[in-house]
Tab-separated table of C-alpha atoms in Angstrom:
chain	number	residue	atom	x	y	z
K	1	MET	CA	-20.349	-57.226	114.465
K	2	ASN	CA	-22.940	-54.595	115.344
K	3	ASN	CA	-22.709	-50.871	114.619
K	4	ARG	CA	-21.673	-50.022	118.189
K	5	GLN	CA	-18.805	-52.514	118.103
K	6	ARG	CA	-17.704	-51.278	114.675
K	7	ARG	CA	-17.792	-47.682	115.871
K	8	ALA	CA	-15.719	-48.572	118.937
K	9	LEU	CA	-13.101	-50.289	116.797
K	10	ARG	CA	-13.043	-47.327	114.432
K	11	LEU	CA	-12.517	-44.924	117.315
K	12	SER	CA	-9.723	-47.151	118.607
K	13	ALA	CA	-8.075	-46.988	115.196
K	14	THR	CA	-8.304	-43.214	115.241
K	15	ALA	CA	-6.786	-43.074	118.722
K	16	ILE	CA	-3.920	-45.324	117.699
K	17	GLY	CA	-3.301	-43.178	114.609
K	18	VAL	CA	-3.171	-40.051	116.760
K	19	LEU	CA	-0.826	-41.741	119.240
K	20	ALA	CA	1.437	-42.865	116.420
K	21	VAL	CA	1.556	-39.357	115.055
K	22	ALA	CA	2.401	-37.946	118.489
K	23	THR	CA	5.108	-40.438	119.378
K	24	CYS	CA	6.607	-41.337	116.017
K	25	ALA	CA	5.866	-39.159	113.023
K	26	ILE	CA	6.347	-35.838	114.753
K	27	THR	CA	9.659	-37.034	116.146
K	28	ALA	CA	10.720	-38.068	112.678
K	29	PHE	CA	9.699	-35.026	110.671
K	30	GLY	CA	8.854	-32.174	113.017
K	31	ALA	CA	5.278	-31.056	113.457
K	32	ALA	CA	3.904	-28.762	110.765
K	33	PRO	CA	2.261	-25.651	112.227
K	34	ALA	CA	-1.525	-25.760	112.138
K	35	GLY	CA	-2.764	-24.200	108.919
K	36	ALA	CA	0.755	-23.735	107.572
K	37	ALA	CA	0.818	-22.857	103.884
K	38	PRO	CA	2.691	-25.251	101.566
K	39	ALA	CA	5.994	-24.083	100.144
K	40	THR	CA	6.310	-22.658	96.665
K	41	ALA	CA	8.087	-24.516	93.890
K	42	ARG	CA	11.331	-22.630	94.628
K	43	SER	CA	11.476	-23.659	98.294
K	44	ALA	CA	10.559	-27.349	97.982
K	45	ALA	CA	13.600	-29.275	99.193
K	46	VAL	CA	15.035	-32.778	99.007
K	47	THR	CA	15.911	-34.430	102.302
K	48	ALA	CA	18.288	-37.315	102.916
K	49	THR	CA	17.536	-40.773	101.566
K	50	GLY	CA	15.575	-42.892	104.033
K	51	ARG	CA	16.524	-46.271	105.476
K	52	PRO	CA	15.953	-49.520	103.545
K	53	PRO	CA	12.322	-50.638	103.468
K	54	PHE	CA	10.829	-53.180	105.842
K	55	ASP	CA	10.203	-56.315	103.785
K	56	LEU	CA	6.654	-57.608	104.204
K	57	GLY	CA	7.507	-60.715	102.235
K	58	THR	CA	5.228	-63.030	100.301
K	59	LEU	CA	2.764	-65.828	100.885
K	60	PRO	CA	4.471	-69.177	101.553
K	61	GLY	CA	6.359	-70.314	98.466
K	62	GLY	CA	5.779	-67.054	96.620
K	63	THR	CA	8.423	-64.869	95.035
K	64	MET	CA	6.571	-61.619	94.265
K	65	SER	CA	4.172	-59.345	96.141
K	66	GLU	CA	2.814	-55.791	95.973
K	67	ALA	CA	0.999	-53.769	98.637
K	68	ARG	CA	-1.812	-51.554	97.337
K	69	ASP	CA	-3.321	-49.904	100.447
K	70	ILE	CA	-2.714	-49.342	104.174
K	71	ASN	CA	-5.038	-48.536	107.085
K	72	ALA	CA	-4.759	-46.626	110.381
K	73	PHE	CA	-3.206	-49.678	112.083
K	74	ASP	CA	-0.490	-49.938	109.379
K	75	VAL	CA	-2.109	-53.135	108.080
K	76	SER	CA	-1.468	-53.433	104.339
K	77	VAL	CA	-3.278	-55.343	101.606
K	78	GLY	CA	-2.377	-56.264	98.057
K	79	VAL	CA	-1.337	-59.348	96.132
K	80	SER	CA	1.283	-62.084	96.333
K	81	THR	CA	2.247	-65.198	94.485
K	82	ALA	CA	2.162	-68.455	96.454
K	83	ASN	CA	3.374	-72.004	96.110
K	84	GLN	CA	-0.063	-73.396	95.167
K	85	GLN	CA	0.058	-71.810	91.682
K	86	PRO	CA	2.968	-69.371	91.451
K	87	GLN	CA	1.799	-67.941	88.119
K	88	PHE	CA	-1.280	-66.332	89.734
K	89	PHE	CA	-1.580	-63.534	92.268
K	90	ARG	CA	-3.669	-64.029	95.395
K	91	ALA	CA	-5.083	-61.401	97.733
K	92	ALA	CA	-2.855	-60.909	100.777
K	93	ARG	CA	-2.942	-58.967	104.040
K	94	TRP	CA	0.148	-58.018	106.069
K	95	SER	CA	0.374	-56.958	109.697
K	96	PRO	CA	2.855	-54.162	110.553
K	97	SER	CA	5.290	-56.833	111.730
K	98	GLY	CA	5.121	-58.656	108.392
K	99	ARG	CA	2.794	-61.526	109.291
K	100	VAL	CA	1.087	-62.393	106.005
K	101	THR	CA	-2.398	-63.860	105.555
K	102	ASP	CA	-3.684	-65.505	102.382
K	103	LEU	CA	-7.164	-64.012	101.953
K	104	GLY	CA	-8.058	-66.754	99.531
K	105	THR	CA	-10.451	-66.916	96.610
K	106	LEU	CA	-14.033	-67.805	95.854
K	107	PRO	CA	-14.686	-71.584	95.735
K	108	GLY	CA	-12.703	-73.139	92.901
K	109	GLY	CA	-10.800	-69.943	92.131
K	110	ASN	CA	-7.053	-69.490	91.936
K	111	ALA	CA	-6.568	-65.729	91.642
K	112	SER	CA	-7.730	-62.730	93.671
K	113	THR	CA	-6.805	-59.108	94.355
K	114	ALA	CA	-7.137	-56.994	97.507
K	115	ARG	CA	-7.483	-53.316	96.562
K	116	SER	CA	-8.543	-51.298	99.625
K	117	ILE	CA	-8.771	-51.716	103.423
K	118	ASP	CA	-10.532	-49.755	106.171
K	119	ALA	CA	-9.449	-49.258	109.794
K	120	VAL	CA	-11.516	-52.190	111.068
K	121	GLY	CA	-10.196	-54.631	108.474
K	122	PHE	CA	-12.845	-54.834	105.758
K	123	VAL	CA	-11.127	-55.337	102.403
K	124	ALA	CA	-12.462	-54.664	98.896
K	125	GLY	CA	-11.341	-56.603	95.862
K	126	ASP	CA	-12.157	-59.361	93.407
K	127	SER	CA	-11.638	-63.079	92.795
K	128	ASN	CA	-12.216	-65.571	90.056
K	129	ALA	CA	-14.101	-68.810	90.714
K	130	GLY	CA	-14.216	-72.376	89.492
K	131	THR	CA	-11.168	-72.353	87.218
K	132	THR	CA	-7.947	-74.210	86.559
K	133	THR	CA	-6.567	-71.679	84.072
K	134	GLY	CA	-6.945	-68.271	85.711
K	135	THR	CA	-8.791	-66.894	82.680
K	136	THR	CA	-12.323	-66.726	84.079
K	137	PRO	CA	-13.744	-63.247	84.761
K	138	SER	CA	-13.305	-61.591	88.135
K	139	ARG	CA	-16.158	-61.302	90.650
K	140	ALA	CA	-16.599	-58.464	93.145
K	141	VAL	CA	-15.890	-59.594	96.717
K	142	PHE	CA	-15.014	-58.312	100.143
K	143	TRP	CA	-13.180	-59.894	103.026
K	144	ASP	CA	-14.420	-59.262	106.572
K	145	PRO	CA	-12.042	-58.494	109.486
K	146	PHE	CA	-11.752	-62.246	110.168
K	147	GLY	CA	-10.502	-62.881	106.615
K	148	ARG	CA	-13.684	-64.544	105.352
K	149	ILE	CA	-14.544	-63.906	101.705
K	150	HIS	CA	-18.009	-62.714	100.630
K	151	ARG	CA	-19.260	-62.478	97.061
K	152	LEU	CA	-21.082	-59.221	96.285
K	153	PRO	CA	-24.282	-59.266	94.197
K	154	VAL	CA	-24.241	-57.802	90.679
K	155	PRO	CA	-26.979	-57.250	88.055
K	156	ALA	CA	-27.989	-60.117	85.813
K	157	GLY	CA	-26.255	-60.133	82.455
K	158	THR	CA	-22.947	-58.705	83.640
K	159	THR	CA	-19.943	-60.942	83.113
K	160	SER	CA	-17.197	-59.457	85.299
K	161	SER	CA	-17.065	-57.231	88.364
K	162	SER	CA	-14.779	-55.806	91.013
K	163	ALA	CA	-15.022	-53.941	94.330
K	164	THR	CA	-12.462	-51.155	94.138
K	165	GLN	CA	-12.694	-49.176	97.393
K	166	VAL	CA	-14.042	-49.449	100.946
K	167	SER	CA	-14.903	-46.493	103.189
K	168	GLU	CA	-14.258	-46.252	106.937
K	169	THR	CA	-17.972	-47.035	107.374
K	170	ALA	CA	-17.692	-50.401	105.581
K	171	LEU	CA	-19.337	-49.247	102.354
K	172	PHE	CA	-17.911	-50.589	99.098
K	173	ILE	CA	-17.972	-49.305	95.531
K	174	GLY	CA	-17.187	-51.029	92.283
K	175	ARG	CA	-18.399	-51.890	88.832
K	176	ALA	CA	-19.905	-54.728	86.833
K	177	ASP	CA	-19.445	-55.031	83.078
K	178	SER	CA	-21.313	-56.660	80.229
K	179	ALA	CA	-20.414	-56.565	76.549
K	180	THR	CA	-22.256	-53.277	76.091
K	181	ARG	CA	-22.619	-51.620	79.494
K	182	THR	CA	-20.808	-50.713	82.708
K	183	VAL	CA	-22.865	-50.630	85.904
K	184	GLY	CA	-21.684	-48.612	88.915
K	185	LEU	CA	-22.517	-50.148	92.293
K	186	ARG	CA	-22.301	-49.403	96.011
K	187	TRP	CA	-22.618	-52.194	98.576
K	188	ASN	CA	-22.825	-52.414	102.354
K	189	ALA	CA	-21.177	-55.077	104.519
K	190	LEU	CA	-24.425	-57.075	104.599
K	191	GLY	CA	-24.252	-57.447	100.821
K	192	GLY	CA	-27.007	-54.960	100.058
K	193	ALA	CA	-26.445	-53.357	96.650
K	194	THR	CA	-27.368	-49.913	95.335
K	195	ARG	CA	-27.186	-49.427	91.588
K	196	LEU	CA	-25.757	-46.012	90.797
K	197	ALA	CA	-27.917	-44.153	88.295
K	198	ASP	CA	-26.708	-43.463	84.746
K	199	LEU	CA	-27.090	-40.384	82.599
K	200	PRO	CA	-29.513	-40.879	79.684
K	201	GLY	CA	-27.820	-41.931	76.463
K	202	THR	CA	-24.605	-43.197	78.036
K	203	ALA	CA	-23.109	-46.695	78.188
K	204	GLY	CA	-23.124	-46.676	81.988
K	205	SER	CA	-20.964	-45.205	84.702
K	206	VAL	CA	-17.789	-45.908	86.677
K	207	PRO	CA	-17.552	-45.003	90.377
K	208	VAL	CA	-14.012	-44.122	91.419
K	209	ALA	CA	-14.112	-42.911	95.038
K	210	LEU	CA	-16.452	-42.505	98.008
K	211	ASN	CA	-16.416	-40.812	101.387
K	212	ASP	CA	-17.515	-42.131	104.776
K	213	VAL	CA	-21.056	-40.815	104.324
K	214	GLY	CA	-21.462	-42.910	101.187
K	215	VAL	CA	-21.349	-40.137	98.591
K	216	VAL	CA	-19.650	-41.463	95.450
K	217	VAL	CA	-17.872	-39.739	92.553
K	218	GLY	CA	-16.774	-40.974	89.160
K	219	SER	CA	-17.905	-40.508	85.588
K	220	SER	CA	-20.288	-41.664	82.916
K	221	VAL	CA	-19.005	-43.707	79.994
K	222	VAL	CA	-19.937	-43.190	76.367
K	223	GLY	CA	-19.853	-45.409	73.302
K	224	SER	CA	-18.847	-49.037	72.871
K	225	SER	CA	-15.251	-48.192	73.822
K	226	LYS	CA	-16.547	-46.935	77.215
K	227	THR	CA	-14.391	-43.812	77.152
K	228	THR	CA	-14.707	-41.116	79.789
K	229	GLY	CA	-17.757	-38.877	79.519
K	230	VAL	CA	-19.065	-36.603	82.289
K	231	ALA	CA	-17.976	-36.278	85.925
K	232	LEU	CA	-20.721	-37.439	88.291
K	233	ARG	CA	-21.557	-37.455	91.968
K	234	TRP	CA	-24.019	-39.958	93.457
K	235	ASP	CA	-25.876	-39.225	96.692
K	236	ILE	CA	-26.573	-41.768	99.431
K	237	PHE	CA	-29.638	-42.988	97.499
K	238	GLY	CA	-27.653	-43.613	94.307
K	239	ARG	CA	-29.079	-40.622	92.449
K	240	ALA	CA	-26.692	-39.068	89.918
K	241	LEU	CA	-25.732	-35.384	89.826
K	242	ARG	CA	-23.907	-34.092	86.769
K	243	LEU	CA	-20.995	-32.037	88.067
K	244	ASP	CA	-20.423	-28.605	86.545
K	245	ALA	CA	-18.023	-28.279	83.613
K	246	ILE	CA	-15.353	-25.623	83.089
K	247	PRO	CA	-15.588	-23.510	79.907
K	248	GLY	CA	-14.417	-25.433	76.857
K	249	SER	CA	-14.559	-28.825	78.571
K	250	VAL	CA	-15.306	-31.798	76.311
K	251	SER	CA	-15.128	-34.488	79.015
K	252	SER	CA	-14.354	-34.862	82.700
K	253	VAL	CA	-13.832	-37.391	85.474
K	254	ALA	CA	-13.955	-37.077	89.264
K	255	ASP	CA	-11.224	-39.114	90.976
K	256	ALA	CA	-11.475	-38.361	94.719
K	257	ILE	CA	-13.802	-36.953	97.372
K	258	ASN	CA	-13.209	-35.967	100.993
K	259	ARG	CA	-15.456	-36.161	104.048
K	260	PRO	CA	-16.870	-32.598	103.624
K	261	GLY	CA	-17.881	-33.508	100.060
K	262	VAL	CA	-15.210	-31.667	98.049
K	263	ALA	CA	-14.365	-33.636	94.892
K	264	VAL	CA	-11.420	-33.304	92.520
K	265	GLY	CA	-10.584	-34.632	89.102
K	266	THR	CA	-9.616	-33.720	85.568
K	267	ALA	CA	-11.348	-31.984	82.649
K	268	THR	CA	-10.256	-32.325	79.033
K	269	ILE	CA	-10.600	-29.073	77.118
K	270	GLY	CA	-9.731	-30.200	73.608
K	271	GLY	CA	-6.527	-30.926	71.742
K	272	GLY	CA	-5.493	-33.322	74.488
K	273	LEU	CA	-5.094	-30.480	76.981
K	274	THR	CA	-6.314	-31.087	80.532
K	275	ARG	CA	-7.031	-29.085	83.656
K	276	ALA	CA	-7.207	-30.178	87.275
K	277	VAL	CA	-10.583	-29.186	88.710
K	278	ARG	CA	-12.255	-28.942	92.103
K	279	TRP	CA	-15.966	-29.279	92.796
K	280	ASP	CA	-17.463	-27.995	96.040
K	281	ALA	CA	-20.095	-29.919	97.965
K	282	HIS	CA	-22.808	-28.453	95.710
K	283	GLY	CA	-21.104	-29.533	92.485
K	284	HIS	CA	-19.833	-26.095	91.454
K	285	VAL	CA	-16.533	-26.299	89.594
K	286	ARG	CA	-13.257	-24.374	89.716
K	287	SER	CA	-10.270	-24.855	87.426
K	288	LEU	CA	-7.052	-25.295	89.417
K	289	GLY	CA	-4.786	-24.231	86.583
K	290	THR	CA	-1.210	-25.337	85.914
K	291	LEU	CA	2.310	-24.476	86.964
K	292	PRO	CA	3.647	-21.395	85.135
K	293	GLY	CA	4.255	-22.261	81.489
K	294	GLY	CA	2.276	-25.504	81.589
K	295	ASP	CA	-0.712	-26.556	79.495
K	296	ARG	CA	-1.795	-29.748	81.292
K	297	SER	CA	-2.712	-30.663	84.854
K	298	SER	CA	-4.735	-33.286	86.722
K	299	ALA	CA	-5.947	-33.837	90.279
K	300	VAL	CA	-6.042	-37.306	91.852
K	301	GLY	CA	-6.566	-36.854	95.610
K	302	VAL	CA	-7.846	-34.527	98.338
K	303	ASN	CA	-7.634	-34.759	102.123
K	304	ASP	CA	-10.218	-33.620	104.646
K	305	ALA	CA	-8.377	-30.303	105.108
K	306	GLY	CA	-8.850	-29.547	101.400
K	307	THR	CA	-5.254	-30.015	100.220
K	308	ILE	CA	-5.262	-31.454	96.691
K	309	ILE	CA	-2.592	-33.550	94.967
K	310	GLY	CA	-1.971	-34.165	91.289
K	311	ALA	CA	0.314	-33.221	88.445
K	312	SER	CA	1.171	-30.378	86.062
K	313	ASN	CA	3.752	-29.681	83.404
K	314	VAL	CA	5.860	-26.522	83.207
K	315	VAL	CA	6.409	-26.483	79.441
K	316	ALA	CA	3.643	-26.904	76.886
K	317	GLY	CA	3.655	-30.547	75.810
K	318	GLY	CA	6.283	-31.406	78.422
K	319	PRO	CA	6.263	-34.117	81.119
K	320	LEU	CA	4.068	-33.863	84.195
K	321	HIS	CA	5.450	-33.175	87.676
K	322	ALA	CA	3.881	-33.858	91.073
K	323	VAL	CA	2.114	-30.838	92.570
K	324	MET	CA	-0.191	-29.881	95.400
K	325	TRP	CA	-2.837	-27.199	95.660
K	326	ASP	CA	-3.439	-25.587	99.043
K	327	ARG	CA	-6.966	-25.046	100.326
K	328	PHE	CA	-6.955	-21.569	98.749
K	329	GLY	CA	-6.175	-22.993	95.295
K	330	GLY	CA	-2.486	-22.023	95.173
K	331	ILE	CA	-0.348	-24.491	93.213
K	332	HIS	CA	3.028	-25.708	94.501
K	333	ALA	CA	5.553	-28.035	92.855
K	334	LEU	CA	6.712	-30.905	95.054
K	335	GLY	CA	10.379	-31.666	95.577
K	336	ALA	CA	11.922	-33.683	92.734
K	337	LEU	CA	15.086	-35.633	91.893
K	338	GLY	CA	14.916	-35.632	88.099
K	339	ALA	CA	12.539	-35.505	85.171
K	340	GLY	CA	9.559	-37.343	86.614
K	341	THR	CA	7.584	-37.204	89.851
K	342	THR	CA	4.240	-38.814	90.678
K	343	VAL	CA	2.164	-38.325	93.846
K	344	VAL	CA	-0.588	-40.861	94.497
K	345	ASP	CA	-1.874	-40.432	98.059
K	346	ILE	CA	-2.171	-37.837	100.845
K	347	ASN	CA	-3.107	-38.225	104.513
K	348	ASP	CA	-5.010	-35.738	106.642
K	349	ARG	CA	-1.784	-34.290	108.085
K	350	GLY	CA	-0.720	-33.309	104.578
K	351	TYR	CA	2.057	-35.888	104.065
K	352	MET	CA	2.112	-37.455	100.623
K	353	ALA	CA	3.396	-40.632	98.956
K	354	GLY	CA	4.381	-41.624	95.447
K	355	TYR	CA	7.564	-42.067	93.438
K	356	VAL	CA	10.218	-40.061	91.616
K	357	GLN	CA	12.600	-40.597	88.735
K	358	PRO	CA	16.149	-39.675	89.799
K	359	ALA	CA	18.294	-38.017	87.154
K	360	ASP	CA	21.014	-40.650	87.632
K	361	ALA	CA	18.776	-43.745	87.520
K	362	VAL	CA	16.671	-45.711	85.047
K	363	LEU	CA	14.070	-46.885	87.553
K	364	PRO	CA	11.827	-44.839	89.884
K	365	VAL	CA	12.179	-44.813	93.664
K	366	ALA	CA	9.496	-44.387	96.311
K	367	ALA	CA	9.033	-40.933	97.820
K	368	ARG	CA	7.341	-39.216	100.722
K	369	TRP	CA	6.664	-35.468	100.767
K	370	SER	CA	6.056	-33.256	103.799
K	371	PRO	CA	3.233	-30.670	103.917
K	372	THR	CA	5.768	-28.073	102.724
K	373	GLY	CA	6.619	-30.165	99.651
K	374	ALA	CA	10.030	-31.313	100.931
K	375	LEU	CA	10.970	-34.701	99.510
K	376	THR	CA	12.319	-37.756	101.283
K	377	ARG	CA	13.704	-40.315	98.864
K	378	LEU	CA	12.669	-43.594	100.485
K	379	GLY	CA	15.259	-46.329	100.824
K	380	VAL	CA	15.748	-49.386	98.628
K	381	PHE	CA	16.857	-52.964	99.291
K	382	LEU	CA	20.607	-53.346	99.636
K	383	GLY	CA	21.789	-55.236	96.583
K	384	GLY	CA	18.492	-54.744	94.759
K	385	ASP	CA	17.670	-52.788	91.616
K	386	GLU	CA	17.306	-49.560	93.633
K	387	ASP	CA	13.697	-49.049	92.627
K	388	GLY	CA	10.428	-48.785	94.509
K	389	ILE	CA	6.886	-47.432	94.278
K	390	GLY	CA	4.893	-45.866	97.107
K	391	THR	CA	1.196	-46.669	96.731
K	392	ALA	CA	-0.481	-45.361	99.920
K	393	ILE	CA	0.296	-43.470	103.140
K	394	ALA	CA	-1.075	-44.096	106.653
K	395	PRO	CA	-2.053	-41.494	109.296
K	396	ASP	CA	1.339	-41.985	111.035
K	397	ASN	CA	3.159	-41.285	107.712
K	398	THR	CA	4.106	-44.927	107.111
K	399	VAL	CA	4.195	-45.546	103.351
K	400	THR	CA	3.333	-48.893	101.806
K	401	GLY	CA	4.138	-50.139	98.322
K	402	PHE	CA	6.731	-52.410	96.753
K	403	ALA	CA	10.426	-52.486	95.943
K	404	SER	CA	12.829	-54.718	94.028
K	405	ASN	CA	14.813	-57.109	96.236
K	406	PRO	CA	18.285	-58.548	95.495
K	407	ASN	CA	16.635	-61.307	93.434
K	408	GLU	CA	15.024	-58.577	91.269
K	409	ASP	CA	11.568	-59.584	92.498
K	410	ASN	CA	9.074	-57.003	93.712
K	411	HIS	CA	8.213	-57.408	97.394
K	412	ALA	CA	5.531	-55.617	99.377
K	413	VAL	CA	7.217	-53.245	101.828
K	414	LEU	CA	6.705	-50.567	104.465
K	415	TRP	CA	8.693	-47.364	104.739
K	416	LYS	CA	8.277	-46.265	108.343
K	417	PRO	CA	8.980	-42.742	109.597
K	418	ALA	CA	12.576	-42.460	110.792
K	419	ALA	CA	11.804	-42.771	114.500
K	420	CYS	CA	9.788	-45.935	113.810
K	421	ASN	CA	12.542	-47.823	111.992
K	422	GLY	CA	14.969	-50.223	113.561
């Protein structure tokens, strides 16, 4: 596939996402006014529980599956057991209608994982090879839009590797590990590898996220335990920039970056206390603070409009709650059902996905939040354990993830906006 064809497919995906938003998501939720400010903690509301999830099922003969990511076409990827060797997970891809494809493994392998998918259908992940036990190390791979597996090159001397994310421009990031070092890598769809530079004196680096331009963020690692060190940004040539630190910071990590180059993450300031932080496109840092009364916060995602998602507590030493920061840095608690809330993904319209812990339940349930912070508790399987986890959200507000079915097995599922169900 040449660049012109890939661009055309990408534009088609964008058009379909816009159409879905216009005909489905807006009908379901009501359009948020352009530039509308998120609600404060006091006005975040809980809406009615959604319909039961759409079961994506498993590979033939399998009993368990989990979806990890979703693209603009509502195609999901993740893992599933299968009848070949039901004790091992295999990478799987699901169409919006639930048609499942076994993405397979490297020759001789029996286990693989699909972690991220772009609009065209490139998938990042890992697979083992040449084993009958499932204990051999993983190898970084990608699957092309036709489902063919490709092994990605890694430096000599590394023993395991994984591709963790793919951009909408078919660039991949990941890591390769040896006994003493972690190597950060970026690959293109032709298999070309760029080694991401390390800071002097560290044990390597871990890339965590990238944008469509190919700018990568993550952190250095220090010591034999490879604990978090310093938040880093790598340019398109793989050169490392040490991101600014907030006063009192002893370590930091960058976890997400948007198309304009704004990165977010978490700084540790001693005593186990943390602060969510934002870096602008030049690497200058700003602490995002906490909810009133809190002493810990973290940031895990940012959309192209600059809305940031993460967590904060409201009592020193207390549990964390899902929050969002608007593009001006104002913090807002998201709607909750009980003690715990976790937000994991945000789309460019400002809708968010994750899970909540209801006060009257032991297990968490999947959740979707509107740009104002209003919560929709997503439905569960009838007769199941009434639990679910939202892992990613599409441009049309479809949430993917997994839920417990009546057999108490996790199944990959979709939660579609209300007007798209049925």
